[in-house]
Amino acid sequence: MPRRAAVHRLPMSGPSDTSAIEALFAAGALAPRDIVAILGKTEGNGCVNDFTRGYAVQCLRAALSRHVLPGEIDRIPMVMSGGTEGGLSPHWIVLSATEGPGSAIGPALALASDVTRPLCPSEIGRGAQVALVRDAVRTAMARAGIAGPGDVHFVQIKCPLLTSERIAQVAGDVATSDTLKSMGLSRAAAALGVAEALGETGPVPEAAIGTDLSLWSSRASASAGIEVMSCEIVVLGLSAEWSGDLAIAHAVMRDAIDAPALAAILPGAAPAAGAGPGTGGLVAVLAKAEASSGGAIRGSRHTMRDDSDISATRHARGFVGGVLAGLTGLTELFVSGGAEHQGPDGGGPVAIIYRKDIDP
Amino acid sequence: MPRRAAVHRLPMSGPSDTSAIEALFAAGALAPRDIVAILGKTEGNGCVNDFTRGYAVQCLRAALSRHVLPGEIDRIPMVMSGGTEGGLSPHWIVLSATEGPGSAIGPALALASDVTRPLCPSEIGRGAQVALVRDAVRTAMARAGIAGPGDVHFVQIKCPLLTSERIAQVAGDVATSDTLKSMGLSRAAAALGVAEALGETGPVPEAAIGTDLSLWSSRASASAGIEVMSCEIVVLGLSAEWSGDLAIAHAVMRDAIDAPALAAILPGAAPAAGAGPGTGGLVAVLAKAEASSGGAIRGSRHTMRDDSDISATRHARGFVGGVLAGLTGLTELFVSGGAEHQGPDGGGPVAIIYRKDIDP
Amino acid sequence: MPRRAAVHRLPMSGPSDTSAIEALFAAGALAPRDIVAILGKTEGNGCVNDFTRGYAVQCLRAALSRHVLPGEIDRIPMVMSGGTEGGLSPHWIVLSATEGPGSAIGPALALASDVTRPLCPSEIGRGAQVALVRDAVRTAMARAGIAGPGDVHFVQIKCPLLTSERIAQVAGDVATSDTLKSMGLSRAAAALGVAEALGETGPVPEAAIGTDLSLWSSRASASAGIEVMSCEIVVLGLSAEWSGDLAIAHAVMRDAIDAPALAAILPGAAPAAGAGPGTGGLVAVLAKAEASSGGAIRGSRHTMRDDSDISATRHARGFVGGVLAGLTGLTELFVSGGAEHQGPDGGGPVAIIYRKDIDP
Amino acid sequence: MPRRAAVHRLPMSGPSDTSAIEALFAAGALAPRDIVAILGKTEGNGCVNDFTRGYAVQCLRAALSRHVLPGEIDRIPMVMSGGTEGGLSPHWIVLSATEGPGSAIGPALALASDVTRPLCPSEIGRGAQVALVRDAVRTAMARAGIAGPGDVHFVQIKCPLLTSERIAQVAGDVATSDTLKSMGLSRAAAALGVAEALGETGPVPEAAIGTDLSLWSSRASASAGIEVMSCEIVVLGLSAEWSGDLAIAHAVMRDAIDAPALAAILPGAAPAAGAGPGTGGLVAVLAKAEASSGGAIRGSRHTMRDDSDISATRHARGFVGGVLAGLTGLTELFVSGGAEHQGPDGGGPVAIIYRKDIDP
């Protein structure tokens, strides 16, 4: 019996506002038990002391607890990415799947998740994390019935970070004692786990984590958050086992202003900038943003990494958000910061979920 | 004898780096005495305590003082706009004019400047400032030989702001005692002065400054800075009295993501997003950015005005910078924040200076 | 039958960490139903987009819901003050009261609370808020059995603020459309309500709110937060109807560095700076911090109000926190920012709760 | 012939305001050629992109260039320390020395300076920097006629930092590629150079820089700034070869709130907190501030190192500034951030220059 994916992109008025999700429940438009994962773009700083992510998760759990059993909640990845810089708009993306009659006319959007065991603080940003993520991606692919790595178009991961307390727990045996930097190493290790799983790299040596930027995945997107100790993985792709009108495509932005990369996969032929009639078919946009390590974009200096008032990840999200918003006319864009090993240095993967009736 | 404008867009490695300008002097590519105005996009926060603007001006003056007489320096507006959020790149735009043999085959880019008397702190953001700017715009238009308001395509103004000290000087008789807010009121008054001069509004009542957002200029761009007490005005337009290969065009972005407004005036037919071969003809891009007052863009909430960690002007510059960079492939964009009465609420004017051999 | 107050100052590892409170419940050291109010110093920015306050309240409510009935939770003011700048340490202050045998040997610490009806956004920062707070202070004084205004030593208020959404709800009929400024006006109105209730001023005209800084309360402390629409009031004082070993005293710091004001009321004679053996008797320190409006402290310029990177309230909390920590040797200090009409301009009230066996 | 030191602490209205220094020149109260060094506390963020330091130095040089020869300016260390968080007040401290008739009745304040050769970016934060600073301290001690390490009470150093550009210059062969972190390593290496020179440690292995916090100097104070590539060293101490009424003393704060350490050396017996009549004799206060690496002060958690909105150095300066201001009644305090190897972890050296007629 074929499965069918649904994707709801919903506004939130703050990290505690789950009303749009609850309205779907009340209207019968979404069954709580069909939820596979929930992504959220919340309005914190996206860095170490961003409590909007934990707050949002707590509110999601409270909302879901009125509909499903506690054990069921635990198996739903809730990947909150903090930071709605610039005109980005806080929103939820609820991913769900149903089984039903009819035959698959796919390939169509396919999705599934997996959650690793909790990491020890010493494992964050190290080889152990790479291996855990790699195995979880494979598990999720199998669950989703995705035939091979070529059919995977986006892998979203939520991974843990280090805090002063966690560093103390393991007596300083950590990849870095800089808490902000730990977010980058955790994202780096997670992304390399995806790259291994998808065959984009061979086995990655621990020393390459966060340093050898020639190694990267074209489909990984990792966010670090204080509220998790496990890695939560959501795999999205295409599968003949799934039916429905949704599809997914991805591209790699080679730098922060590589709008043509996205333009090439937008639904509708030859979309005019920002006004593509085809963008009406867009359901969700998922992208990574990053300040290039060399301090320049196409040879012109940027100041993101030398700004001690605003972290580079905040700069990059708002700026790349502008690039994507100009092209799509949308501001509910899941742009997440920190793209270590996620696309080339300074660039990053971008994926769109769209309705198939408007072919890409 | 026709005049001819030149525009040099030059990188800077910091607010004190005038080496690219001095290299032009040394190479004989630019005569210091031909300079009409210098714009600079510097890497401060663009708000009250942004000293990169004053520092840059001081360095420019030191560089020029080796070539021209002190009195000549004083008549050159140096409009520094702080804030290179996101991938925006610090740069200078040097505007110059020469007279010479040959006949005008215009219309071509025409430009001239004027500087008002120093304002009293009590005048900042009030009717007196509107009137001073209005008269200075008309003076500069006449100097540039621009026939009428319809041929004006951009008016850049540098205007003063209030500090705690300046407020105390006039015993608190000021438009606002909030120093950050004073920047907005000063920009507002300056923009309305342009609107009056260009006939875009009738006489503006003082109470409308900063409040009646239905009044706006489609060509004003104002920046407030701690380093000036006068208003410095640079008018750019087209005139049959000028020759050369440069032209200017402008558009109004109706909101922060209105990429099509700019796309419509980019040189080259039907430019593909971000890759327009025509963008090779771009010499400079000048734009305003602003967070819409209603807290939303096309119905989706933004968080720029509720963020107490990063000022809304910084958010808006980086985000709109992304919109424009995606379209033009450039990051040396003169995007300046705070667009009160400069275009519609949440949008703003954008102008391009380009080589005419690629028609717009 | 006399009442007896208890005050527990407890650490938190984050806004969601209520474990220290729950440990008291588990140990039988505190009965949930005896709680009168909970103050919390959380680690957000203390400004508009500080979600640590709402998150902490939500966690407190979840913790209490396992012990008391929902209706009982609603009557407990939970006053979260965001901002632990500098070395300030996030903590809870749980205020409770029991009735029991024995005779009052007072005066001793007395406390009670009241909560106003929810305010309409249009009422925030206006006369209506002043009146609501004034009446609530009187109600709480009566509940606490505090004989007169002279026996009130601290009044803590949590009051609402404006957001872009709330402003839109009432079509812009608000005291200010600047969300950060709305926090100040709300605190201002609340403080003047206390001043009226304690007879420190006569009836306050609406125009004086936030402007006439000669009007102030020596015992008001107001915090604004996005998570409330009511004003929540906790009154602390001395009453002969209460017994126990706790007492309270207050002083007014005349400027941000007025350490002697606090030194004069610290328990123990002639405490040496920061090392007073008497400070062992300190149970809690409650204070307001503010950047003086004139831009100077004792004639020397400060830069807090001209800093567009860090809000003045954050600067002031960290700095005054240092003044108080140097004197007391403690960093779990309830220093709250924004002292409009709470003490003189640039200064603020400070109160200590201490054990009486070491006389002040 | 004995020498005599003078110390002028002077206000500035901004980084470009040298008027108070020029007024001394005009009044004949200070001869430009007698200046040994100028310290400045400027109002930037004190981090990588703090241009107030370079701006102030440029303005100082312009002011001095009207009085002394260019070569003479180059030998004057100008140590700008950015960051006047909290109520700290921007100010200059001008150190000068004269020779004259009369006999030394010392010991009195003695001072001298030295400047190292420019460092290569690869040397910053490494052993080469330690050695260069060590030797320069010894040179300056000899120049000042300070008999031995025990008579040195403060060593102020200005040292360089890494930027993206400088890292690229040496193809990434740097101690760290994190520009903010490079400031810490540069300060660390400089401080260890002082420790070696004063015999507080033996030879320091390169691996200890920034990591072995058990190694520290009780008298080093290092600031990193983008405007220098050399290390500039100013040594202050007591010497029998100097006369006059000024003296210097130092103490080590063992943590951020160790007010008693300063109280013990304040002039005047048993000063009451913040109101010591003896503080009238204070001429300058020089101190280091730092967020303890363990995330706690006396067992209570602080949040300085987990705050991604405000850098830990800014938090620490404002907070320790409050501690010192409460005790001294002054806000013109030269509190500089980043105390790696400068005092114990979380604490730091503090020195006072005072008039001897009020004995310490």
Short mmCIF file of N, CA and C in Angstrom, two decimals, chain C residues 98-184:
data_model
loop_
_atom_site.label_atom_id
_atom_site.label_comp_id
_atom_site.label_asym_id
_atom_site.label_seq_id
_atom_site.Cartn_x
_atom_site.Cartn_y
_atom_site.Cartn_z
N THR C 98 3.45 30.69 55.93
CA THR C 98 2.71 29.64 56.64
C THR C 98 2.01 30.26 57.84
N GLU C 99 0.96 29.62 58.27
CA GLU C 99 0.32 30.02 59.52
C GLU C 99 0.63 28.93 60.53
N GLY C 100 0.76 29.30 61.78
CA GLY C 100 1.07 28.24 62.73
C GLY C 100 0.96 28.70 64.15
N PRO C 101 1.23 27.83 65.07
CA PRO C 101 1.13 28.15 66.49
C PRO C 101 2.23 29.11 66.88
N GLY C 102 2.15 29.58 68.08
CA GLY C 102 3.17 30.51 68.55
C GLY C 102 2.66 31.92 68.45
N SER C 103 3.39 32.84 69.02
CA SER C 103 2.96 34.23 69.01
C SER C 103 3.94 35.05 68.19
N ALA C 104 3.38 36.07 67.60
CA ALA C 104 4.23 36.95 66.80
C ALA C 104 5.21 37.68 67.70
N ILE C 105 6.44 37.65 67.34
CA ILE C 105 7.41 38.44 68.08
C ILE C 105 7.94 39.55 67.19
N GLY C 106 7.12 39.83 66.20
CA GLY C 106 7.47 40.75 65.13
C GLY C 106 7.91 42.09 65.66
N PRO C 107 8.09 43.05 64.79
CA PRO C 107 7.77 42.94 63.37
C PRO C 107 8.74 42.01 62.63
N ALA C 108 8.15 41.33 61.64
CA ALA C 108 8.96 40.44 60.80
C ALA C 108 8.53 40.62 59.36
N LEU C 109 9.26 39.97 58.48
CA LEU C 109 8.95 40.06 57.05
C LEU C 109 7.51 39.63 56.80
N ALA C 110 6.78 40.47 56.07
CA ALA C 110 5.39 40.19 55.71
C ALA C 110 5.27 40.34 54.20
N LEU C 111 4.44 39.52 53.57
CA LEU C 111 4.33 39.61 52.11
C LEU C 111 2.99 39.10 51.63
N ALA C 112 2.54 39.70 50.52
CA ALA C 112 1.30 39.26 49.89
C ALA C 112 1.30 39.80 48.46
N SER C 113 0.35 39.30 47.68
CA SER C 113 0.33 39.66 46.27
C SER C 113 -1.06 40.04 45.78
N ASP C 114 -1.11 40.60 44.59
CA ASP C 114 -2.37 40.79 43.88
C ASP C 114 -2.07 40.84 42.38
N VAL C 115 -3.06 40.49 41.59
CA VAL C 115 -2.92 40.51 40.14
C VAL C 115 -4.06 41.33 39.57
N THR C 116 -3.75 42.31 38.72
CA THR C 116 -4.81 43.13 38.11
C THR C 116 -5.49 42.33 37.00
N ARG C 117 -6.59 42.88 36.51
CA ARG C 117 -7.19 42.32 35.30
C ARG C 117 -6.22 42.53 34.13
N PRO C 118 -6.37 41.76 33.05
CA PRO C 118 -5.53 41.99 31.88
C PRO C 118 -5.72 43.41 31.33
N LEU C 119 -4.65 44.04 30.93
CA LEU C 119 -4.74 45.36 30.33
C LEU C 119 -5.02 45.23 28.84
N CYS C 120 -5.70 46.23 28.32
CA CYS C 120 -5.82 46.39 26.87
C CYS C 120 -4.51 47.04 26.39
N PRO C 121 -4.00 46.66 25.22
CA PRO C 121 -2.74 47.27 24.76
C PRO C 121 -2.75 48.79 24.84
N SER C 122 -3.91 49.41 24.61
CA SER C 122 -3.99 50.87 24.66
C SER C 122 -3.75 51.42 26.05
N GLU C 123 -3.93 50.60 27.08
CA GLU C 123 -3.76 51.08 28.45
C GLU C 123 -2.31 51.03 28.93
N ILE C 124 -1.50 50.28 28.24
CA ILE C 124 -0.12 50.11 28.69
C ILE C 124 0.63 51.44 28.65
N GLY C 125 1.23 51.78 29.75
CA GLY C 125 2.02 53.01 29.82
C GLY C 125 1.19 54.26 29.97
N ARG C 126 -0.08 54.08 30.32
CA ARG C 126 -0.97 55.24 30.45
C ARG C 126 -1.61 55.28 31.84
N GLY C 127 -2.46 56.28 32.03
CA GLY C 127 -3.06 56.49 33.34
C GLY C 127 -3.83 55.29 33.86
N ALA C 128 -4.45 54.57 32.96
CA ALA C 128 -5.23 53.41 33.40
C ALA C 128 -4.35 52.40 34.13
N GLN C 129 -3.12 52.24 33.65
CA GLN C 129 -2.21 51.29 34.28
C GLN C 129 -1.79 51.80 35.66
N VAL C 130 -1.56 53.10 35.78
CA VAL C 130 -1.19 53.67 37.08
C VAL C 130 -2.27 53.34 38.12
N ALA C 131 -3.53 53.55 37.74
CA ALA C 131 -4.63 53.34 38.68
C ALA C 131 -4.77 51.86 39.06
N LEU C 132 -4.63 51.00 38.08
CA LEU C 132 -4.77 49.56 38.36
C LEU C 132 -3.69 49.09 39.33
N VAL C 133 -2.46 49.56 39.12
CA VAL C 133 -1.38 49.14 40.01
C VAL C 133 -1.57 49.73 41.40
N ARG C 134 -1.93 51.00 41.45
CA ARG C 134 -2.14 51.64 42.77
C ARG C 134 -3.12 50.82 43.60
N ASP C 135 -4.25 50.47 43.00
CA ASP C 135 -5.27 49.73 43.76
C ASP C 135 -4.77 48.34 44.15
N ALA C 136 -4.01 47.71 43.27
CA ALA C 136 -3.52 46.36 43.58
C ALA C 136 -2.51 46.39 44.72
N VAL C 137 -1.69 47.45 44.78
CA VAL C 137 -0.73 47.57 45.87
C VAL C 137 -1.49 47.67 47.21
N ARG C 138 -2.54 48.46 47.20
CA ARG C 138 -3.32 48.59 48.45
C ARG C 138 -3.96 47.27 48.84
N THR C 139 -4.47 46.56 47.86
CA THR C 139 -5.07 45.25 48.16
C THR C 139 -4.02 44.30 48.76
N ALA C 140 -2.86 44.29 48.16
CA ALA C 140 -1.81 43.38 48.65
C ALA C 140 -1.34 43.78 50.05
N MET C 141 -1.22 45.09 50.31
CA MET C 141 -0.84 45.56 51.65
C MET C 141 -1.83 45.06 52.69
N ALA C 142 -3.12 45.18 52.35
CA ALA C 142 -4.14 44.73 53.29
C ALA C 142 -4.01 43.23 53.54
N ARG C 143 -3.80 42.49 52.48
CA ARG C 143 -3.66 41.03 52.63
C ARG C 143 -2.46 40.68 53.51
N ALA C 144 -1.42 41.48 53.41
CA ALA C 144 -0.19 41.18 54.16
C ALA C 144 -0.26 41.68 55.59
N GLY C 145 -1.31 42.42 55.91
CA GLY C 145 -1.39 42.96 57.26
C GLY C 145 -0.31 43.98 57.54
N ILE C 146 0.10 44.69 56.53
CA ILE C 146 1.09 45.76 56.71
C ILE C 146 0.34 47.02 57.08
N ALA C 147 0.75 47.62 58.22
CA ALA C 147 -0.07 48.67 58.83
C ALA C 147 -0.14 49.93 57.98
N GLY C 148 0.95 50.33 57.37
CA GLY C 148 0.89 51.58 56.61
C GLY C 148 2.02 51.64 55.60
N PRO C 149 1.99 52.65 54.75
CA PRO C 149 3.01 52.78 53.70
C PRO C 149 4.43 52.76 54.24
N GLY C 150 4.64 53.27 55.44
CA GLY C 150 5.98 53.31 56.01
C GLY C 150 6.57 51.94 56.27
N ASP C 151 5.72 50.95 56.36
CA ASP C 151 6.21 49.59 56.62
C ASP C 151 6.41 48.77 55.34
N VAL C 152 6.14 49.39 54.21
CA VAL C 152 6.39 48.71 52.93
C VAL C 152 7.84 48.97 52.53
N HIS C 153 8.60 47.91 52.23
CA HIS C 153 10.00 48.08 51.88
C HIS C 153 10.33 47.72 50.43
N PHE C 154 9.46 47.02 49.75
CA PHE C 154 9.70 46.72 48.34
C PHE C 154 8.39 46.29 47.71
N VAL C 155 8.16 46.76 46.49
CA VAL C 155 6.99 46.32 45.73
C VAL C 155 7.50 45.89 44.36
N GLN C 156 7.38 44.62 44.09
CA GLN C 156 7.84 44.09 42.81
C GLN C 156 6.63 43.93 41.90
N ILE C 157 6.76 44.43 40.68
CA ILE C 157 5.66 44.35 39.73
C ILE C 157 6.15 43.75 38.42
N LYS C 158 5.32 42.88 37.89
CA LYS C 158 5.53 42.42 36.52
C LYS C 158 4.44 43.04 35.67
N CYS C 159 4.83 43.71 34.59
CA CYS C 159 3.84 44.41 33.78
C CYS C 159 4.04 44.09 32.30
N PRO C 160 3.03 44.30 31.49
CA PRO C 160 3.09 43.89 30.08
C PRO C 160 3.83 44.92 29.21
N LEU C 161 4.10 44.53 27.99
CA LEU C 161 4.74 45.41 27.02
C LEU C 161 3.97 45.32 25.71
N LEU C 162 4.33 46.21 24.80
CA LEU C 162 3.71 46.19 23.48
C LEU C 162 4.59 45.44 22.49
N THR C 163 3.94 44.69 21.62
CA THR C 163 4.65 44.09 20.49
C THR C 163 3.97 44.62 19.22
N SER C 164 4.59 44.37 18.10
CA SER C 164 4.00 44.82 16.83
C SER C 164 2.57 44.28 16.70
N GLU C 165 2.37 43.05 17.11
CA GLU C 165 1.03 42.47 17.01
C GLU C 165 0.01 43.15 17.90
N ARG C 166 0.42 43.44 19.13
CA ARG C 166 -0.51 44.08 20.06
C ARG C 166 -0.85 45.49 19.60
N ILE C 167 0.12 46.16 19.04
CA ILE C 167 -0.12 47.51 18.52
C ILE C 167 -1.15 47.44 17.40
N ALA C 168 -1.02 46.43 16.57
CA ALA C 168 -1.96 46.28 15.45
C ALA C 168 -3.37 45.97 15.96
N GLN C 169 -3.44 45.21 17.06
CA GLN C 169 -4.75 44.84 17.62
C GLN C 169 -5.62 46.04 17.94
N VAL C 170 -4.97 47.11 18.39
CA VAL C 170 -5.74 48.30 18.78
C VAL C 170 -5.50 49.42 17.76
N ALA C 171 -5.16 49.00 16.55
CA ALA C 171 -5.04 49.94 15.43
C ALA C 171 -4.12 51.11 15.77
N GLY C 172 -3.08 50.81 16.51
CA GLY C 172 -2.07 51.85 16.75
C GLY C 172 -2.42 52.84 17.84
N ASP C 173 -3.53 52.64 18.55
CA ASP C 173 -3.87 53.54 19.66
C ASP C 173 -3.08 53.11 20.89
N VAL C 174 -1.81 53.47 20.88
CA VAL C 174 -0.92 53.04 21.96
C VAL C 174 -0.06 54.21 22.42
N ALA C 175 0.52 54.04 23.59
CA ALA C 175 1.35 55.12 24.15
C ALA C 175 2.60 55.34 23.31
N THR C 176 3.09 54.28 22.68
CA THR C 176 4.26 54.39 21.79
C THR C 176 4.23 53.23 20.83
N SER C 177 4.73 53.43 19.64
CA SER C 177 4.78 52.32 18.70
C SER C 177 6.17 51.70 18.66
N ASP C 178 7.03 52.16 19.53
CA ASP C 178 8.38 51.61 19.65
C ASP C 178 8.31 50.54 20.74
N THR C 179 8.51 49.29 20.33
CA THR C 179 8.25 48.20 21.28
C THR C 179 9.21 48.23 22.46
N LEU C 180 10.47 48.55 22.21
CA LEU C 180 11.41 48.61 23.33
C LEU C 180 11.03 49.73 24.29
N LYS C 181 10.61 50.85 23.72
CA LYS C 181 10.20 51.98 24.56
C LYS C 181 8.94 51.66 25.37
N SER C 182 8.09 50.79 24.83
CA SER C 182 6.87 50.44 25.56
C SER C 182 7.18 49.78 26.88
N MET C 183 8.31 49.08 26.94
CA MET C 183 8.70 48.44 28.19
C MET C 183 8.96 49.51 29.25
N GLY C 184 9.60 50.57 28.84
CA GLY C 184 9.90 51.65 29.76
C GLY C 184 8.64 52.36 30.24
#
